[in-house]
Coordinates of C-alpha atoms and ligand atoms in Angstrom, one line a residue:
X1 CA 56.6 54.3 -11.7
X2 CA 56.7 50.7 -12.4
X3 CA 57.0 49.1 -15.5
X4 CA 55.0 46.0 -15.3
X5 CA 51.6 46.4 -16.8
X6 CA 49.3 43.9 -15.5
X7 CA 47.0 42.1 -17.7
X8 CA 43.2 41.8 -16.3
X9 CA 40.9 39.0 -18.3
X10 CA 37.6 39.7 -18.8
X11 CA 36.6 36.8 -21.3
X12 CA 34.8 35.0 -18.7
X13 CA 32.2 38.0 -17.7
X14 CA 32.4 41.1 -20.4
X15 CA 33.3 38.7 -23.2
X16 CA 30.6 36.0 -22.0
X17 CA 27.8 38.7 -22.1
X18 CA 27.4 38.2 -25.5
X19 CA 24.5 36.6 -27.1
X20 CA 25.6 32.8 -28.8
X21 CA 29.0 32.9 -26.2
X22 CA 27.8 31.7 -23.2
X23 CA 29.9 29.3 -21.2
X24 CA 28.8 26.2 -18.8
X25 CA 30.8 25.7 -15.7
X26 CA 33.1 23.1 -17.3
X27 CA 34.0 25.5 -20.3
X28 CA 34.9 28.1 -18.0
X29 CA 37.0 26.4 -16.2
X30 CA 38.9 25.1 -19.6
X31 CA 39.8 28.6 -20.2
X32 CA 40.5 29.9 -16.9
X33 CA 43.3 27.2 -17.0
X34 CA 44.6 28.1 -20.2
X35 CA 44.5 31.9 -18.7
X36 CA 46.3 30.5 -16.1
X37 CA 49.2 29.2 -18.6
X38 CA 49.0 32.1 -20.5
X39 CA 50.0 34.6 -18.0
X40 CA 47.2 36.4 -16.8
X41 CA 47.5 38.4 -13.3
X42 CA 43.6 39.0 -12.7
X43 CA 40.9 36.7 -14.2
X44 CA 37.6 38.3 -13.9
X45 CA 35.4 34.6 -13.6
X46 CA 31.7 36.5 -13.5
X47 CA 29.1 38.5 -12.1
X48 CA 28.3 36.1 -8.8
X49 CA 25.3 37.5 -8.0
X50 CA 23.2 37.4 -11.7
X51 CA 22.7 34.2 -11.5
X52 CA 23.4 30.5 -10.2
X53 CA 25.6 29.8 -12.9
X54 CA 27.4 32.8 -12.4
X55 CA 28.2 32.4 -8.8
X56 CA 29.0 28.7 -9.0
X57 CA 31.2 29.1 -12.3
X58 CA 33.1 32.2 -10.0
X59 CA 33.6 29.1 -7.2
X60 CA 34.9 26.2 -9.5
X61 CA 37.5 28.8 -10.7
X62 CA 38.3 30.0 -7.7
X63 CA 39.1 26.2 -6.6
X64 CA 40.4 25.3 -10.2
X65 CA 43.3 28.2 -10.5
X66 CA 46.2 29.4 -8.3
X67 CA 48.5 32.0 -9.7
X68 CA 46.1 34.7 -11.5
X69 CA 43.6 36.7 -8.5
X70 CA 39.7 35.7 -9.0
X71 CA 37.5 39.0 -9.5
X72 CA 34.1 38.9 -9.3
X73 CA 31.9 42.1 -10.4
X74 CA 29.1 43.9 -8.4
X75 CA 27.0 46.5 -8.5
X76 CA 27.9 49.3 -5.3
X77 CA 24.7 47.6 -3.9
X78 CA 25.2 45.4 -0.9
X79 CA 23.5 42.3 -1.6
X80 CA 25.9 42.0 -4.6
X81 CA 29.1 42.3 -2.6
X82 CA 28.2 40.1 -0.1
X83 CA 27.5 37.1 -3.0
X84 CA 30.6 37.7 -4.2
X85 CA 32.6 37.8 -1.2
X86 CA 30.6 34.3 -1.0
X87 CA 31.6 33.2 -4.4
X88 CA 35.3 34.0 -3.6
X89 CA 35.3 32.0 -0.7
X90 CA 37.8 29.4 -2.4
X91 CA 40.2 31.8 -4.0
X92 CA 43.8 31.5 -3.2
X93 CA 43.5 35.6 -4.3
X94 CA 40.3 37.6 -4.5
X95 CA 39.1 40.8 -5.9
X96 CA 36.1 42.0 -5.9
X97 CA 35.2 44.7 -8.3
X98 CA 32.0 46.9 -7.5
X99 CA 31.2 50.0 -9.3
X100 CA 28.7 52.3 -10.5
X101 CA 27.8 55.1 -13.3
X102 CA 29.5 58.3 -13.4
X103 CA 28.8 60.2 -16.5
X104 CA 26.1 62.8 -16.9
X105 CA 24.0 60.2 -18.5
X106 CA 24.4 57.6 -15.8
X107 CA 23.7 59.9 -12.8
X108 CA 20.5 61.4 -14.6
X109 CA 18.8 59.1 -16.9
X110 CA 20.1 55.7 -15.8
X111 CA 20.7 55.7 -11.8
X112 CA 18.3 59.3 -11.8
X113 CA 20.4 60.6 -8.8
X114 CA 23.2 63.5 -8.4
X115 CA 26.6 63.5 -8.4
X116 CA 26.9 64.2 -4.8
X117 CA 25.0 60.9 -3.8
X118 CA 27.0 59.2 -6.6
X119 CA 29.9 59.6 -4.3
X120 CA 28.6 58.7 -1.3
X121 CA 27.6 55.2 -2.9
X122 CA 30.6 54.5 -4.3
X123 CA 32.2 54.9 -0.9
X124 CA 29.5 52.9 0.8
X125 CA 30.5 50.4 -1.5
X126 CA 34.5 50.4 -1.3
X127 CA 34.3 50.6 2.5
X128 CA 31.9 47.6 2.7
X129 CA 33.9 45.2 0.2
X130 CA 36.7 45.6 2.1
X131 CA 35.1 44.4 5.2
X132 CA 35.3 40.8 3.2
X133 CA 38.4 41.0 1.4
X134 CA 41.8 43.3 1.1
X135 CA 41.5 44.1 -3.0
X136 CA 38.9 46.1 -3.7
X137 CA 39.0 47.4 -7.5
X138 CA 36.4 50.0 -8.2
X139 CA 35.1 51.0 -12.1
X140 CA 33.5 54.2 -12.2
X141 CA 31.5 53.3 -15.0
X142 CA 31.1 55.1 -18.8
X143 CA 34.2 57.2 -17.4
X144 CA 35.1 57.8 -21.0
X145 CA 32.0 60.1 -21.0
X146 CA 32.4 61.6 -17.7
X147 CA 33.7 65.0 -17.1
X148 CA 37.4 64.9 -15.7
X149 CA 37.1 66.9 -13.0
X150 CA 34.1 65.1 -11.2
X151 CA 35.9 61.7 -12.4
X152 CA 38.9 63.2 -10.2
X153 CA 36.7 63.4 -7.0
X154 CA 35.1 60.0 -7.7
X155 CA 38.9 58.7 -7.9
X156 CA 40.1 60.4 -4.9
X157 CA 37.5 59.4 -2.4
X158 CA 37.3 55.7 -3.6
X159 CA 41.3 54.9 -3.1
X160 CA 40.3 57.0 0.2
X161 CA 37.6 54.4 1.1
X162 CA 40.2 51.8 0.6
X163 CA 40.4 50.8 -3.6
X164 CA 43.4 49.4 -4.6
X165 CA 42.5 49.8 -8.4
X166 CA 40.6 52.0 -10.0
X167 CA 39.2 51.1 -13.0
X168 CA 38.2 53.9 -15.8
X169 CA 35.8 52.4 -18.5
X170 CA 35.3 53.8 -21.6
X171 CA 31.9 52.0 -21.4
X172 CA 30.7 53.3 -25.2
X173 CA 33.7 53.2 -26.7
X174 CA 33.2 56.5 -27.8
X175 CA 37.2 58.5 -26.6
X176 CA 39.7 58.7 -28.8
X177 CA 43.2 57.5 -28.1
X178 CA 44.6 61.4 -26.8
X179 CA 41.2 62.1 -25.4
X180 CA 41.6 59.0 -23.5
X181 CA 45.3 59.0 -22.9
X182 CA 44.4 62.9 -21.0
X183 CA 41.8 61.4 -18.9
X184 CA 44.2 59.0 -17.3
X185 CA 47.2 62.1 -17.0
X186 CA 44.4 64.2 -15.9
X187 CA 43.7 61.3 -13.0
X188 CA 47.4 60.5 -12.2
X189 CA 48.0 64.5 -12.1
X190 CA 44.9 65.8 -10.2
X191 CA 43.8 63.1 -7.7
X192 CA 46.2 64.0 -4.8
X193 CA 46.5 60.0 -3.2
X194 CA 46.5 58.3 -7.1
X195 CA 50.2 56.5 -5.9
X196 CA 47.7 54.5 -3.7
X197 CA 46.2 52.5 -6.0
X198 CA 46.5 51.2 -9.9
X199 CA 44.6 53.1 -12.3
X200 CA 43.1 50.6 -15.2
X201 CA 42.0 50.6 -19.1
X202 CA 38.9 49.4 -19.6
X203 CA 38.5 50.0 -23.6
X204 CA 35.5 49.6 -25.7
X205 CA 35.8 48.8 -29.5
X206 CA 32.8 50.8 -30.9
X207 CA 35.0 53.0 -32.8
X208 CA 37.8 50.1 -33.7
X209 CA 39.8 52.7 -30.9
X210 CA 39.6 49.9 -28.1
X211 CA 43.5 48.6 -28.3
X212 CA 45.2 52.3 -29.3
X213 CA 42.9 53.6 -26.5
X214 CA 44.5 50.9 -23.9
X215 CA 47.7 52.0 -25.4
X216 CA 47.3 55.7 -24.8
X217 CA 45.9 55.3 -21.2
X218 CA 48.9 53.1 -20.2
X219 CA 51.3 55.7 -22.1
X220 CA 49.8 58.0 -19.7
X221 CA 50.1 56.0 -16.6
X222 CA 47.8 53.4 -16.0
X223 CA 49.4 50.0 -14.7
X224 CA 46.3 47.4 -15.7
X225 CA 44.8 46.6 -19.0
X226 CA 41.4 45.1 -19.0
X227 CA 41.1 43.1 -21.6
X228 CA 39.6 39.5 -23.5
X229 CA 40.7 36.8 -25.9
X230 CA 40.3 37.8 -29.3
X231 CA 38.5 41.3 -28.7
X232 CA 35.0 39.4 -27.9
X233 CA 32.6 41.4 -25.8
X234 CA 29.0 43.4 -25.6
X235 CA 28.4 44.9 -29.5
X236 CA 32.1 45.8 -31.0
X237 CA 33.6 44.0 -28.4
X238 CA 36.7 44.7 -25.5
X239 CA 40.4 45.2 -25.8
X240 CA 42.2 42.2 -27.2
X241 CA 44.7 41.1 -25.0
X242 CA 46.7 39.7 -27.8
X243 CA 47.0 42.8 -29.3
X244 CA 47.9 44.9 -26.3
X245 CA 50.7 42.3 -25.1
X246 CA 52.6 42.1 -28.4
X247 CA 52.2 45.5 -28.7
X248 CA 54.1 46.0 -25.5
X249 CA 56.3 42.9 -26.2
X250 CA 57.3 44.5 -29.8
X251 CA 57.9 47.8 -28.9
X252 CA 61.1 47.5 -26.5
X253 CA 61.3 51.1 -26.4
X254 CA 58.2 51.6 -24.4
X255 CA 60.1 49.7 -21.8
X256 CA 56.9 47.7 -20.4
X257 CA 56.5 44.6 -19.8
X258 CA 53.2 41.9 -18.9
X259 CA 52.8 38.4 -17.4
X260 CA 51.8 37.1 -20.9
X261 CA 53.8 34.1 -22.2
X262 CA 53.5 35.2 -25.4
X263 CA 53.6 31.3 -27.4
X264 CA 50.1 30.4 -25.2
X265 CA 48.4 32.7 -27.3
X266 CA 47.5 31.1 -30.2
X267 CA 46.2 28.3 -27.8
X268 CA 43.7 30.4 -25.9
X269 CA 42.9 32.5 -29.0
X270 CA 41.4 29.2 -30.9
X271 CA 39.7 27.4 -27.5
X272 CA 37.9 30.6 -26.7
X273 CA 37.0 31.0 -30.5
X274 CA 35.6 27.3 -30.7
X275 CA 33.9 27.1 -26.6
X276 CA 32.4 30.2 -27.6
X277 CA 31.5 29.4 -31.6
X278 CA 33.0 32.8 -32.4
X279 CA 34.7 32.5 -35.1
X280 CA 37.9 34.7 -35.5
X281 CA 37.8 37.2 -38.5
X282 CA 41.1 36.1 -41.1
X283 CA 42.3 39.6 -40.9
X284 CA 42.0 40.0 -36.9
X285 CA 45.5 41.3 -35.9
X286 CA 47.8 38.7 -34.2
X287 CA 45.3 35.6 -34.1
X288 CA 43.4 36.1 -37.4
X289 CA 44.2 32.7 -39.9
X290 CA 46.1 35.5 -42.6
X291 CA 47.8 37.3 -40.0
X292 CA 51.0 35.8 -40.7
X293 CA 49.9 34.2 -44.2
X294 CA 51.6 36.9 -47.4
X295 CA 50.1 36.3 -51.1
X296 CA 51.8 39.2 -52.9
X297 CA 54.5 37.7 -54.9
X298 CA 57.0 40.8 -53.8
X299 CA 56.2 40.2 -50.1
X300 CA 56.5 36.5 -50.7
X301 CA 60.0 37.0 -51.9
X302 CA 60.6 39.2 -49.5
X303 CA 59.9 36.9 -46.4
X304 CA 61.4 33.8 -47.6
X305 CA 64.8 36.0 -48.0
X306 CA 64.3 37.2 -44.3
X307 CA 61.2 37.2 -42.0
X308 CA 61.8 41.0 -41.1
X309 CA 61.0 42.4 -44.1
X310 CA 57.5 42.2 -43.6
X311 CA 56.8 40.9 -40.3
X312 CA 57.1 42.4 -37.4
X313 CA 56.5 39.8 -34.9
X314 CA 57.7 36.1 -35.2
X315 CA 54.6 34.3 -35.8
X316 CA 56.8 31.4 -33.4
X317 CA 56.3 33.9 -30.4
X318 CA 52.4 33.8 -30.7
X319 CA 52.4 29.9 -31.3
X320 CA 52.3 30.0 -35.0
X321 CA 54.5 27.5 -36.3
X322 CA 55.4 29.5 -39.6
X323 CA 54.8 31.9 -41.8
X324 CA 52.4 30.6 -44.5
X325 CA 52.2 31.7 -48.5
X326 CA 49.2 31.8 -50.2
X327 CA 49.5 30.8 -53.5
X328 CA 47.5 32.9 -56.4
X329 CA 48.2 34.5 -59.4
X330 CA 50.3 36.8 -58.1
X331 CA 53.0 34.9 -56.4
X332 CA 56.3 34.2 -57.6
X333 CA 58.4 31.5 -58.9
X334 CA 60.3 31.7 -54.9
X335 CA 56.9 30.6 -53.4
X336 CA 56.1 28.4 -55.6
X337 CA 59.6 26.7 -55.3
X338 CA 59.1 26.6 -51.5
X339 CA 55.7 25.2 -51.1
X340 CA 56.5 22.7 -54.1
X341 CA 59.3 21.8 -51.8
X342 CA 57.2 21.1 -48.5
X343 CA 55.1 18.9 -50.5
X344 CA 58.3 16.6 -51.2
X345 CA 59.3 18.2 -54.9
X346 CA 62.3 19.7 -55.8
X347 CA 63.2 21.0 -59.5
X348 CA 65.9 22.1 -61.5
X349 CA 65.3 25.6 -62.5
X350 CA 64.2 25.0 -66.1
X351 CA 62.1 22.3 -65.0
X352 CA 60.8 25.0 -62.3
X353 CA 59.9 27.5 -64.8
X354 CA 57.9 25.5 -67.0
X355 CA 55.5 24.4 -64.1
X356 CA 55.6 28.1 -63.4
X357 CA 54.3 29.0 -66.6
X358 CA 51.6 26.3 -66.0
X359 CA 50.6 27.6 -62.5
X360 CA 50.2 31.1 -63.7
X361 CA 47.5 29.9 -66.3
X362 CA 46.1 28.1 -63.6
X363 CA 45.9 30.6 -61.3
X364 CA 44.2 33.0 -63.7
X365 CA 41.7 31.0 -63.8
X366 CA 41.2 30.2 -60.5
X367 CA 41.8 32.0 -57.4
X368 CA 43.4 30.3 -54.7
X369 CA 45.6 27.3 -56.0
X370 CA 45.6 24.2 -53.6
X371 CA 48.6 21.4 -52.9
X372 CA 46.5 19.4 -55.0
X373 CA 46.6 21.6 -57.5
X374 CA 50.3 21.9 -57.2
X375 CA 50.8 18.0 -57.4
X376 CA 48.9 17.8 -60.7
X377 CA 51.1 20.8 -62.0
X378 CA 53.7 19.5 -61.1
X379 CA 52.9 16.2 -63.4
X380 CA 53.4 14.1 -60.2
X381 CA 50.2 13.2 -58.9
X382 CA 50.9 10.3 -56.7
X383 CA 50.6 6.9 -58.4
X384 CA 48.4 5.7 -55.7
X385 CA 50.0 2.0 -56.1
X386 CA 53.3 3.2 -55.3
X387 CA 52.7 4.5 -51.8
X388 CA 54.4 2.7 -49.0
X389 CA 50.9 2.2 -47.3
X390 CA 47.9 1.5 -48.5
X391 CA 44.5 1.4 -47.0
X392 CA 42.9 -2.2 -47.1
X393 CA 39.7 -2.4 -44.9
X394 CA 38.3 0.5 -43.1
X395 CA 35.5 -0.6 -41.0
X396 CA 33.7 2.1 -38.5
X397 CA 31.1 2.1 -36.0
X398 CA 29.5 5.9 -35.3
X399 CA 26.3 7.3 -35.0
X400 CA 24.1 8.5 -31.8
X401 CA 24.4 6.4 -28.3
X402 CA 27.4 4.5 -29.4
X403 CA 31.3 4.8 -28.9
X404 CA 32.7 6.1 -32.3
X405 CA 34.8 2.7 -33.5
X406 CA 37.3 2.4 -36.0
X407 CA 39.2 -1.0 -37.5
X408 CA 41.9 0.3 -39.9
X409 CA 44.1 -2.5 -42.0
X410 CA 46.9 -1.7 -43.8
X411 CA 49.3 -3.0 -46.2
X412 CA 53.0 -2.0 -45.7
X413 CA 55.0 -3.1 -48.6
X414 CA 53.6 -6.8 -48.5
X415 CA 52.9 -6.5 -44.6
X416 CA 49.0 -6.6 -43.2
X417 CA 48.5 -4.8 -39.5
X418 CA 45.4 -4.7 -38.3
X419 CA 43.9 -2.3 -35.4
X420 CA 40.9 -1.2 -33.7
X421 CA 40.7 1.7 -31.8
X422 CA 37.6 4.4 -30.7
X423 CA 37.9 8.1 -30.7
X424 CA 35.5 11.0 -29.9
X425 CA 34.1 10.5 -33.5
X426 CA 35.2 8.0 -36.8
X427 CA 37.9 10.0 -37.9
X428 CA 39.3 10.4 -34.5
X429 CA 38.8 6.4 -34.2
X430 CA 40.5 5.7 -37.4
X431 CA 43.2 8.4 -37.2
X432 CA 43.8 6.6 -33.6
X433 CA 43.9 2.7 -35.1
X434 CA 46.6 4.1 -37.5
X435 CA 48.9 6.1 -35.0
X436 CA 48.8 2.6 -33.3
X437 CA 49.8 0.7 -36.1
X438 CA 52.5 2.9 -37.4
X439 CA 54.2 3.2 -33.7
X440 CA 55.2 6.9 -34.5
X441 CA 54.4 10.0 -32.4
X442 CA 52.6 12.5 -34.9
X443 CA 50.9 14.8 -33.9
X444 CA 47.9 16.1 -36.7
X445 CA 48.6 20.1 -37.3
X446 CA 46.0 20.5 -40.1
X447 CA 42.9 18.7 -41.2
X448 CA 40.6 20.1 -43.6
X449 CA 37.7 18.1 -46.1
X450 CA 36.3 20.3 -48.4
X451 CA 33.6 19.3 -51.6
X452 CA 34.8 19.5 -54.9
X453 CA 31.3 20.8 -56.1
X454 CA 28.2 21.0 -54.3
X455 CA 26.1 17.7 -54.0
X456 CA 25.9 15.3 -51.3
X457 CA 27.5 12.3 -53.8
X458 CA 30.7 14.2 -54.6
X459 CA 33.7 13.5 -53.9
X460 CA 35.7 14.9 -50.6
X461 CA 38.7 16.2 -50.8
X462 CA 40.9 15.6 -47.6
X463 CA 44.1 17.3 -46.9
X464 CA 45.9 17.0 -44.1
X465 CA 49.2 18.4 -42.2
X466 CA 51.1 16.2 -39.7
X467 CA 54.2 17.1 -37.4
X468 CA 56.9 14.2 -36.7
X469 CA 60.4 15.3 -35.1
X470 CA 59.8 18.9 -35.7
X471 CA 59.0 18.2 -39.6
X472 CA 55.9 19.0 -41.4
X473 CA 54.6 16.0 -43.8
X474 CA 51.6 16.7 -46.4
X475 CA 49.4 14.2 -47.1
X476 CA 46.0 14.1 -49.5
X477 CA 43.1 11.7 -51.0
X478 CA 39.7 12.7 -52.8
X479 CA 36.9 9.8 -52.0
X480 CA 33.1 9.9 -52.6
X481 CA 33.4 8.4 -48.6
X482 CA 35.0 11.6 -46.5
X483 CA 36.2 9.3 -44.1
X484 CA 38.0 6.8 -46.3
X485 CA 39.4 10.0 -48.1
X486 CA 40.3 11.1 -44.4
X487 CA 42.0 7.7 -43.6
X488 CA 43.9 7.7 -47.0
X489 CA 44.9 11.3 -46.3
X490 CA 46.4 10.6 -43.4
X491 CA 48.3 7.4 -44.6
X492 CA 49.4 9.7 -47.2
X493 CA 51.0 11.9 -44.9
X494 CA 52.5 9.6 -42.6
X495 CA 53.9 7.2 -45.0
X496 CA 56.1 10.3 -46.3
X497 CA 57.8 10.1 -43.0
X498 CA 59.9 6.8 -43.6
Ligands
KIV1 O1 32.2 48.5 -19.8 C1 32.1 48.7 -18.6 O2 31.9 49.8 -18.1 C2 32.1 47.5 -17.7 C3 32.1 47.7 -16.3 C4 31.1 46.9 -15.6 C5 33.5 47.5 -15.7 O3 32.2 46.4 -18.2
ZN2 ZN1 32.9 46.5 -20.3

């Protein structure tokens, strides 16, 4: 059996059914492109035939991407297919996947037929998608519910009318990872012409099972994965594809391997999380913002000695730049030392344990201790007059029906540059002026403003992270006016770089 396990995307139509997460053409098309980079084989781009949207969105992708096959889902009813043979029209590779309901409470309550007719529709409609197009991939829907040896007939007679893939939902999310790892052996061992086609995971999260399910039905034989960016999909959500290809990628012993370029998927996982304004839970395996972030003092320690002792996966393979260390009350004087560093301090170790002494107090008082913090600690808050640049005139233009406008001037050790620029709002305006007048590629890795209490006349605090020739420079600035205290965050940062 091969040992390429090939990822299918559903983002686009299980992971777009949800409430708050739908997607205009444009948007689609953003992350059907960044699907594209990441490595998917199939992108599943819609249900062609719900609506207008659906079926034009199916097109533009279809037209937009080259390497991943387009699917587009149908109901076994005719009309459907033939929309989305329509829709497909412009795909380099197309699928189209048509199904219908095969458990006991499909056939009786939902469709209110009998097994036997079951059949004979999902036949119907295998034999008359392939009329349109050569990859037909049929789900036999709430399979994780459905009784294996009925599930086994269903199976045989689709790849018999011509399926390529056949698809084996666990619609409710309700199998367990052996329960559905013996479905699939049950298929691979019991359906006499199974080497015909690809059988494929389809894995709902209701009982958090979703990714060790995938993993047990691809243990057992199955050669696709159906799965979406971050998990997102109807109530509990789909499979995360993130977590199913660095589980495959980690474990070399399995002997699998995916499509996925494994350094995209940070990348996808924050555009899908902002297009769709979902945000991404901080634990979430792989893509979650603590997933590679360690605030134990022991496990601090133990990761700036060597990485492996409590990570498993480079955070550099999923697009993380590094690991990252909370500070609180319970880190140690080796974390301190190396944050203290990255913010451009360096102490003798007596010197070192005295502002240890002072961060512990702090931090028993308050939970999470910032860079700013750290910089008063340290009893080297930046004398503001002895910074390299300083912020003269910051003059910008925003507001509704106008082109965001920024005129930044800056003093440079005696020197005065001027420079107007616009942006896709004032910070973006003024962050642009300065990049122009400081003629240095640097590219902005953080940016965060936060209130220091709660009223609408207090004081912003503005930290920010910029990258220059691989190096990571820290800059900050507190200002009643959140975009001068942006500005002067910024210069802050950049004017470490010299
Ligand atoms: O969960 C499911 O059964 C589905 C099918 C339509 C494939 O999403
Ligand atoms: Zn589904």
């Amino acid at each position: 059996m091969s040992n390429k396990v090939y990822i299918f995307d559903t983002t686009l139509r299980d992971g777009e059914q949800v409430p708050g997460c739908q997607l205009n053409t444009i948007e689609k098309i953003e992350v059907a492109k960044q699907l594209e980079k990441l490595g998917v084989d199939i992108i599943e781009a819609g249900f062609p035939v719900s609506s207008p949207g659906d079926f034009n969105s199916v097109v533009e992708i279809s037209k937009a991407v080259s390497n991943p096959t387009i699917c587009a889902l149908t109901r076994a009813v005719k009309k459907d297919i033939e929309v989305a043979a329509d829709a497909l029209k412009f795909a380099k590779k197309g699928r189209i996947h048509t199904g219908i309901g095969t458990s006991f409470y499909h056939i009786n309550y939902k469709l209110k037929s009998n097994p036997e007719e079951i059949i004979k529709r999902a036949v119907e409609a295998v034999k008359y998608a392939r009329n349109f197009i050569d990859d037909v991939e049929f789900y036999a829907e709430d399979a994780g519910r459905t009784d294996n040896e009925y599930l086994a007939r269903v199976v045989e007679a689709v790849i018999a009318a011509g399926a390529t893939v056949v698809n084996i939902p666990d619609t409710t999310g309700y199998c367990l990872p052996h329960e559905y790892g013996e479905k699939i052996a049950f298929l691979m061992n019991n359906v006499p012409n199974v080497d015909k086609a690809i059988l494929s995971t389809h894995c709902h999260n209701d009982l958090g099972m979703a990714t060790a399910n995938s993993m047990s039905g691809i243990l057992n034989g199955a050669r696709q994965v159906e799965v979406t960016i971050n998990g997102i999909g109807e109530r509990a959500g789909n499979t995360s594809l993130e977590e199913v290809a660095m589980a495959i990628k980690s474990h070399k012993d399995l002997d699998l391997e995916t499509g996925i370029n494994s350094k995209e998927i940070i990348k996808s996982s924050r555009l899908v999380s902002t297009l769709m304004r979902m945000p991404v839970q901080p634990n979430k395996a792989i893509v979650g913002r603590n997933a590679f972030a360690h605030s134990s003092g022991i496990h601090q320690d133990g990761v700036l000695k060597n990485r492996e002792n409590y990570e498993i996966i480079d955070p550099a393979e999923v697009g993380v730049k590094e690991s990252s260390i909370v500070l609180t009350a319970r880190s140690g004087r080796a974390a301190l030392k190396h944050r203290l560093q990255v913010l451009g301090y360096d102490f003798e170790p007596t010197e070192l344990d005295e502002v240890y002494q002072r961060f512990l107090e702090l931090a028993d008082k308050k939970k999470d201790i910032t860079d700013e913090d750290l910089q008063i600690l340290a009893g080297r808050e930046q004398d503001k007059s002895n910074k390299p640049l300083q912020l003269e005139l910051l003059q910008v233009v925003c507001g509704k029906s106008t082109v965001p406008t920024a005129t930044v001037r800056i003093n440079f050790n005696g020197d005065v540059f001027t420079e107007t620029a616009a942006g896709n709002g004032p910070i973006d305006a003024a962050f642009t002026a300065v990049k122009a007048l400081i003629k240095r590629r640097v590219r902005l890795e953080e940016f965060l403003i936060q209130a220091i209490t709660r009223g609408s006349d207090d004081l912003g605090k503005v930290h920010v992270q910029v990258e220059h020739k691989g190096q990571t420079y820290y800059g900050f600035a507190a200002h009643t006016d959140i975009i001068t205290a942006s500005v002067e965050a910024f210069l802050d940062a950049v004017g470490k770089i010299a």
